[in-house]
Structure formats: structure tokens, C-alpha cells
mmCIF file of C-alpha atoms and ligand atoms in Angstrom:
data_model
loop_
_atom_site.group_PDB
_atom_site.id
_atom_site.type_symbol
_atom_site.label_atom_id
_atom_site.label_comp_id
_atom_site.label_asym_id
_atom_site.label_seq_id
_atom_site.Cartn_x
_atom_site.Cartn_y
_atom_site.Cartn_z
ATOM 1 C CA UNK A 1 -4.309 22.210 19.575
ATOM 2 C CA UNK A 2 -6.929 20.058 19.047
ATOM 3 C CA UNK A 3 -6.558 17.088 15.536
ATOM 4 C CA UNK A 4 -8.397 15.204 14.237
ATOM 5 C CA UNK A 5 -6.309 12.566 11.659
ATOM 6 C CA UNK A 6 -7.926 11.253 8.402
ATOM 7 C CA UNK A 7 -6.555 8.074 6.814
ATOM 8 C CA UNK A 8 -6.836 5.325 4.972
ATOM 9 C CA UNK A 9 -4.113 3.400 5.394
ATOM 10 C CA UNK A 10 -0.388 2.606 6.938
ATOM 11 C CA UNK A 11 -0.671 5.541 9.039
ATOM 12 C CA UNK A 12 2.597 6.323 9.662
ATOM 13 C CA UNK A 13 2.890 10.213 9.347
ATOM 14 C CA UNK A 14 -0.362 10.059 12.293
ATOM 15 C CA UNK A 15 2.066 7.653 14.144
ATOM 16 C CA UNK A 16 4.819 10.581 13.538
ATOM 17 C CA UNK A 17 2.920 13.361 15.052
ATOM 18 C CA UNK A 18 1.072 10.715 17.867
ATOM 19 C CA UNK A 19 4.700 10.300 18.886
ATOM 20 C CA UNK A 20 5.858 13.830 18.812
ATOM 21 C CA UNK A 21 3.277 14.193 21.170
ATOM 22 C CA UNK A 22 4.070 12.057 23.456
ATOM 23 C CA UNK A 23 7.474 13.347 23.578
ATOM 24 C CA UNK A 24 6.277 16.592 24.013
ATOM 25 C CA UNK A 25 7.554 18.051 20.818
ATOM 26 C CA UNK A 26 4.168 18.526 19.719
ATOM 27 C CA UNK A 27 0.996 20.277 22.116
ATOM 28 C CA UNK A 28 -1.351 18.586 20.941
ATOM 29 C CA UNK A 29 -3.918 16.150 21.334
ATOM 30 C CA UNK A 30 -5.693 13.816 18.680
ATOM 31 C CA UNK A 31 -9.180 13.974 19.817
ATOM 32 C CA UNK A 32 -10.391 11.580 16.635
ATOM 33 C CA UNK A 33 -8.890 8.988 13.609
ATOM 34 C CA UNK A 34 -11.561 8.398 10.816
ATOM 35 C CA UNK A 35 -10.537 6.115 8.597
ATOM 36 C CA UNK A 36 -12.415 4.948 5.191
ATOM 37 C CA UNK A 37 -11.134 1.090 4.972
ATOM 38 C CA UNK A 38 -11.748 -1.324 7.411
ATOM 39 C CA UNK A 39 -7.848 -2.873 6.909
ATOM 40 C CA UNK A 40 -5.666 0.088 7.268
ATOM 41 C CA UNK A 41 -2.549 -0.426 9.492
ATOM 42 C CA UNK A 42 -3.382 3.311 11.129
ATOM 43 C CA UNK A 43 -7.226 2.231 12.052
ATOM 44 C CA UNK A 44 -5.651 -0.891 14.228
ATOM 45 C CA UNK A 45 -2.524 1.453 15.112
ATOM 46 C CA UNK A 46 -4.953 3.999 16.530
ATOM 47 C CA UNK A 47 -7.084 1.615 18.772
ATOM 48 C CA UNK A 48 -4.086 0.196 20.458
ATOM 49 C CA UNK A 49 -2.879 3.042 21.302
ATOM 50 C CA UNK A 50 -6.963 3.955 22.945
ATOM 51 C CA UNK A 51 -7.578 7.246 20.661
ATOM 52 C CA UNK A 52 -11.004 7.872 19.286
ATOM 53 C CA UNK A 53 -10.924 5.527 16.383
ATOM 54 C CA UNK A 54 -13.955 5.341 13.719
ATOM 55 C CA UNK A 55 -14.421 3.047 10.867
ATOM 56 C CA UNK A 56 -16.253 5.268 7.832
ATOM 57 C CA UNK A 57 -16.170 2.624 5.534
ATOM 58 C CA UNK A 58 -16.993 4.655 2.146
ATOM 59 C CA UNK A 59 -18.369 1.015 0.727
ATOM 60 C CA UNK A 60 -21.254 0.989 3.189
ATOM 61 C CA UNK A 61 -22.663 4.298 1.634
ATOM 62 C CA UNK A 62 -25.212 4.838 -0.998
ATOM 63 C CA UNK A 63 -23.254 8.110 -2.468
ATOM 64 C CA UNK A 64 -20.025 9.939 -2.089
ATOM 65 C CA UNK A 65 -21.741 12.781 -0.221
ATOM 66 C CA UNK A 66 -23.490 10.649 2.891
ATOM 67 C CA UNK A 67 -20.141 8.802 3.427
ATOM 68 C CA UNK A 68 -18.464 12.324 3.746
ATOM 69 C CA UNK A 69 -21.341 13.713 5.759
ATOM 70 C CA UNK A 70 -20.584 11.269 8.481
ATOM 71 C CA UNK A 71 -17.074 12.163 8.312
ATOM 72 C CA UNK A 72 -18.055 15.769 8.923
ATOM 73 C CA UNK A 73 -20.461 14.725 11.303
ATOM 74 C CA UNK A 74 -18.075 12.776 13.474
ATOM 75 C CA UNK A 75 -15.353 15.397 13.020
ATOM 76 C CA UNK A 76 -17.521 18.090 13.985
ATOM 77 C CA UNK A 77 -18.322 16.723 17.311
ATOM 78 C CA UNK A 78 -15.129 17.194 18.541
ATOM 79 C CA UNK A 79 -14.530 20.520 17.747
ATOM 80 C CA UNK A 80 -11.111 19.957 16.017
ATOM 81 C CA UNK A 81 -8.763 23.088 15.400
ATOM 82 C CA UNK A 82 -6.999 21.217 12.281
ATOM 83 C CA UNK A 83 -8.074 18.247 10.156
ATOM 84 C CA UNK A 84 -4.850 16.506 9.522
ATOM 85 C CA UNK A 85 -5.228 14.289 5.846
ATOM 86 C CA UNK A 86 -2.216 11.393 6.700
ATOM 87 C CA UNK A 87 -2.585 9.303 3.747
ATOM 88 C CA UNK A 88 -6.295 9.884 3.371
ATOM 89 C CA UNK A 89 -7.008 8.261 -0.121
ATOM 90 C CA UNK A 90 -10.928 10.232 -0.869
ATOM 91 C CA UNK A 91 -11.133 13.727 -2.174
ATOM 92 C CA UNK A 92 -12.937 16.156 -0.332
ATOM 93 C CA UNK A 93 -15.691 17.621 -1.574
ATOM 94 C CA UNK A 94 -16.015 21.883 -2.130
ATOM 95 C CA UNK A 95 -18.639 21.347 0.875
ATOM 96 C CA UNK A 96 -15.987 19.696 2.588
ATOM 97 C CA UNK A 97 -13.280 22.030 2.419
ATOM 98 C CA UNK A 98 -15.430 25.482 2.546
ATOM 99 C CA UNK A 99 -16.423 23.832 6.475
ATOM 100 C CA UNK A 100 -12.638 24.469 7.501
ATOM 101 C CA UNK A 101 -10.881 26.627 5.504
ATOM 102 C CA UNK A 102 -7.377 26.859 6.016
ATOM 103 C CA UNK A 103 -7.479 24.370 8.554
ATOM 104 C CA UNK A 104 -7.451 21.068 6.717
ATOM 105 C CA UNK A 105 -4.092 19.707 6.171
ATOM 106 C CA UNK A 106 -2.315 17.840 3.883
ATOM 107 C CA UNK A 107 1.406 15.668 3.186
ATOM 108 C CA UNK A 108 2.386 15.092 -0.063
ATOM 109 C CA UNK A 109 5.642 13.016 -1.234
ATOM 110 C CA UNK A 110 6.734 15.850 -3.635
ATOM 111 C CA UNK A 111 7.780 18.963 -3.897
ATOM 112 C CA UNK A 112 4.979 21.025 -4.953
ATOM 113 C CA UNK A 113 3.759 22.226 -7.358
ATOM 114 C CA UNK A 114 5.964 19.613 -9.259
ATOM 115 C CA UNK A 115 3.914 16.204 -9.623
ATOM 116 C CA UNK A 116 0.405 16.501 -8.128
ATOM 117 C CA UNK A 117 -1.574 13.575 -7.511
ATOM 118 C CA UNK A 118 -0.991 9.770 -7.440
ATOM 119 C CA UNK A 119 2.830 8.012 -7.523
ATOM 120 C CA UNK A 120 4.211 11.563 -7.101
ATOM 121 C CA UNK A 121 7.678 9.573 -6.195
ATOM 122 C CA UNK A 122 7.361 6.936 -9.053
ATOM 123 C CA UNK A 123 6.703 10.916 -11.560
ATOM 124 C CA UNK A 124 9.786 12.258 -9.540
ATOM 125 C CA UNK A 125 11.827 9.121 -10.672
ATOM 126 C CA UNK A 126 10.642 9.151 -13.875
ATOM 127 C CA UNK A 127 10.935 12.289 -14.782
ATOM 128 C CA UNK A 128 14.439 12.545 -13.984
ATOM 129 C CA UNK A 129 14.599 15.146 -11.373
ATOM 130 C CA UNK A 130 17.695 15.500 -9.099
ATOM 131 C CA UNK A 131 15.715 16.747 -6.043
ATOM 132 C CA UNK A 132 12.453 16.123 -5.000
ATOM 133 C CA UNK A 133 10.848 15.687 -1.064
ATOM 134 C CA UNK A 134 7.616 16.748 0.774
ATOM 135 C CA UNK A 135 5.222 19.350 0.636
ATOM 136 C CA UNK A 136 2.641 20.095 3.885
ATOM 137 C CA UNK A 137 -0.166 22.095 2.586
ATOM 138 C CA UNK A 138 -3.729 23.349 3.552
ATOM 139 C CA UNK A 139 -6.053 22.020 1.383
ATOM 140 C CA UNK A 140 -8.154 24.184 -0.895
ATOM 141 C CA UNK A 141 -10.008 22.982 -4.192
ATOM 142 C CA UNK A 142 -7.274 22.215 -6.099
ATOM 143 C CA UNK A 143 -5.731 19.054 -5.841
ATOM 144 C CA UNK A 144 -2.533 19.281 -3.786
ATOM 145 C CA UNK A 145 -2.666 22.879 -5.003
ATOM 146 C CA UNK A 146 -3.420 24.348 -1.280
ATOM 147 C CA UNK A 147 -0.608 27.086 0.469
ATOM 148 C CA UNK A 148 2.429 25.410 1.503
ATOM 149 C CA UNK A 149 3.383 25.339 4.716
ATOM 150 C CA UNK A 150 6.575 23.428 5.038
ATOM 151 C CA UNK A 151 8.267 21.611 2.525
ATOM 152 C CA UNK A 152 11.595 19.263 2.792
ATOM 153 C CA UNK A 153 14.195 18.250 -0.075
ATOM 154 C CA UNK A 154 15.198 15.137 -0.187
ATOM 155 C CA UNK A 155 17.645 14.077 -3.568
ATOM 156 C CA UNK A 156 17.114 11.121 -5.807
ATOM 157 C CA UNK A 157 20.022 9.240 -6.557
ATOM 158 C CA UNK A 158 20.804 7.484 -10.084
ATOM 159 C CA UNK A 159 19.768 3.658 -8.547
ATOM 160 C CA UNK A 160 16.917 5.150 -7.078
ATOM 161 C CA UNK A 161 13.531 3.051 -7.763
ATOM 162 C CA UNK A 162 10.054 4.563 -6.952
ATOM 163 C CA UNK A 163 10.055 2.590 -3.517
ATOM 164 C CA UNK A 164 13.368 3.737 -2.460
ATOM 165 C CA UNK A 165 13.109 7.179 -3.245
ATOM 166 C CA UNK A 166 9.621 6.436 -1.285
ATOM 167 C CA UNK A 167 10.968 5.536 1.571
ATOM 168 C CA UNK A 168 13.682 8.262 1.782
ATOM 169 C CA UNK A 169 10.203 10.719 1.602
ATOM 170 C CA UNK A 170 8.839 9.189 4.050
ATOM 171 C CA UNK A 171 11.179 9.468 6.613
ATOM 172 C CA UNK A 172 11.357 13.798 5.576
ATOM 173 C CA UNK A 173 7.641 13.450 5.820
ATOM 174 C CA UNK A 174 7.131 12.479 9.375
ATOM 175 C CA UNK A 175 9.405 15.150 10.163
ATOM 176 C CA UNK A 176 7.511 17.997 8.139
ATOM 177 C CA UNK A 177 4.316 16.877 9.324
ATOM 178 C CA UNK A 178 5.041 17.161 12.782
ATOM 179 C CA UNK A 179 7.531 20.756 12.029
ATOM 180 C CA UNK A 180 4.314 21.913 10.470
ATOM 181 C CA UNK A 181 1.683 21.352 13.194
ATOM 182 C CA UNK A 182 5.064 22.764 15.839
ATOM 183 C CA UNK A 183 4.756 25.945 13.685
ATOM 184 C CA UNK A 184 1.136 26.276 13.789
ATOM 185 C CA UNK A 185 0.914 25.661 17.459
ATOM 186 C CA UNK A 186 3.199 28.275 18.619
ATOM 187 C CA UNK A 187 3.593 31.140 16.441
ATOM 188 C CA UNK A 188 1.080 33.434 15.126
ATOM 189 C CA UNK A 189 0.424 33.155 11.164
ATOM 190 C CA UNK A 190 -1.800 33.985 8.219
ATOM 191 C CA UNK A 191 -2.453 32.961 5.321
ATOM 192 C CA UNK A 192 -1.438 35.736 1.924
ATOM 193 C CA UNK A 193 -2.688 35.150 -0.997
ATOM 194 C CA UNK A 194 -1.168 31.563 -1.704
ATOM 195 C CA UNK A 195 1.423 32.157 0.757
ATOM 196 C CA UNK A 196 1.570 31.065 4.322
ATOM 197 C CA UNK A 197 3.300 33.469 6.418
ATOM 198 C CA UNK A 198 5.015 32.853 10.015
ATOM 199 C CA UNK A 199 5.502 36.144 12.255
HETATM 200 C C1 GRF B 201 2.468 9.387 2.297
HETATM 201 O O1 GRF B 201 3.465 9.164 1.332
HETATM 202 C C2 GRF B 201 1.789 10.707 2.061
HETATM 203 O O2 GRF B 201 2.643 11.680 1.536
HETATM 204 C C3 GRF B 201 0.738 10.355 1.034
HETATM 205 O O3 GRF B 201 0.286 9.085 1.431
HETATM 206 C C4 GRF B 201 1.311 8.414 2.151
HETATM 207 C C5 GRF B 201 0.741 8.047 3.486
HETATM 208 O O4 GRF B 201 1.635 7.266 4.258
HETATM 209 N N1 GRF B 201 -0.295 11.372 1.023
HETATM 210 P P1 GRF B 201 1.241 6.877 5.743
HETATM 211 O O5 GRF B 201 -0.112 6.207 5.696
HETATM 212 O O6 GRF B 201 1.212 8.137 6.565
HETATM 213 O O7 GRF B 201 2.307 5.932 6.192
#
């Protein structure tokens, strides 16, 4: 299985499934890391450890649609089976998305539907839920609103603060990530209506 990782910052759920990898958890390879800002932890993380790793910084393009056709253009090249979004802060455009349907991934720190978009843990927190966790979806238009493929519950506790109920996500989320990809790599599946089904 061939991935290529999107991200824009501290990279950690790539690190997750880089890792699985190399422990052989995960068969799979990531052929490219694209990230948008010249800073992010994952970038440097990704170099070190002697992957493909491109700087697309969004800044040094005139409009939204030639920084993501040199994404697309970079991605293509190496034929990637599944685009894996790991903290990738830009939307993707319809143009984007049509390219690879059902094969663009995405993590969210929620349980979706529940709390789409930014500071879904900081909504969780403050909206008083007793549960939330992690959602791993393909992405279609819709803002996290793609089929779910695995999702993990994690509780929030009465001292809980956005960043610690953050950080208790995160740790669900490098598992689900890399449970994901493990399911999509070795069993056969389709996609039903908004439902992801596993044979
Ligand atoms: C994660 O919380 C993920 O759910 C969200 O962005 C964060 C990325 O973290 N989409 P990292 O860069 O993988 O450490």
C-alpha cells in the first residue's frame, strides 16, 4: 500500500503509522510528505527519517488553486493508493477530492458527526459531553462529513481542560489511524452509501 501523508504541522499521527511500519504492523510504504508550512515538526520529522519530503508552502502561491495543483502534481507522481490528511490544516478543493475518491483520508479528534471542524476537543469540553474520541474518515465534500472508517471513544473527565482531553485523543488517534490503514490493507471493503463496509 502505497501513502502519501499531507501535513502541516506536529506530525505525530504520520510518525504513528511511519512507526507501525517499521514494526511491521502496517504494509506499507510512505512514498511522499507534502507539507504547506515551512516550520512544521512533521516536515523536519520526515527528512530525518530520509522519506520524500516537499515543502508546498501555500504563501509562495498566487491563488489557492496553483498551490493545490502542485500538491496534486507532486502526489500524482508517485502513484499513491491513499492520501493520508495527518493534521493537514488547507481544505481541499471539489477538484481535489473528485481526483481520489474514496481514497483520501482523514483523523479527526471527535467523534463524528458530533463537532466538525476546528477545536473539536475544546466543543467536546464545552459542550459537556461524557464521551468523545476519534473519527478516521474518507474525505468527501463535506467537511469532516466523509464515511467513517474507524472511530475510538475516549471519556472526558470533570477536570478535563481542552489540552488534556487533547492529549488523551491523541494517543486513541495514532492508534485509529494506523487500525484504519491495517484494515484497508488486508481485507477487502466497499464503500455503501455513507457506510464503509469490511468483508
Ligand atoms: C490531530 O488532533 C488531528 O486529529 C487533527 O490535527 C491534529 C494533528 O496532530 N486533524 P499531528 O500533527 O498528527 O500531531
Amino acid at each position: 500500500m502505497r501513502l502519501a501523508v499531507l501535513l502541516s504541522g506536529r506530525g505525530s499521527n504520520f510518525a504513528a503509522i511511519h512507526q507501525a511500519i517499521v514494526e511491521r504492523k502496517l504494509d506499507a510504504e510512505i512514498i511522499r510528505v507534502i507539507s504547506n508550512r515551512p516550520d512544521a515538526i512533521g516536515l523536519a520529522r520526515a527528512r530525518r527519517l530520509g522519506l520524500s519530503a516537499h515543502l508546498v508552502d501555500h504563501r509562495a502561491f498566487p491563488t489557492r488553486e496553483a498551490h493545490e495543483e502542485e500538491v496534486l502534481r507532486i502526489i500524482a507522481q508517485s502513484e499513491p493508493d491513499f492520501i493520508c490528511l495527518a493534521g493537514y490544516m488547507r481544505l481541499l478543493s471539489p477538484a481535489f477530492i473528485a481526483a481520489y475518491p474514496h481514497r483520501i483520508i482523514n483523523i479527526h479528534p471527535s467523534l463524528l458527526p458530533a463537532f466538525p471542524g476546528v477545536d473539536a476537543q475544546a466543543q467536546a469540553v464545552a459542550y459537556g459531553v461524557r464521551i468523545s474520541g476519534c473519527t478516521v474518515h474518507f474525505v468527501d465534500e463535506n467537511v469532516d462529513g466523509g464515511p467513517i472508517i474507524v472511530q475510538r471513544a475516549v471519556e472526558v473527565r470533570d477536570n478535563d481542560s481542552a489540552d488534556s482531553l487533547a492529549a488523551r485523543i491523541l494517543e486513541h488517534e495514532h492508534i485509529a489511524y494506523v487500525d484504519a490503514l491495517i484494515k484497508l490493507a488486508t481485507r477487502s471493503w466497499r464503500v455503501a452509501g455513507r457506510r464503509v463496509m469490511f468483508e
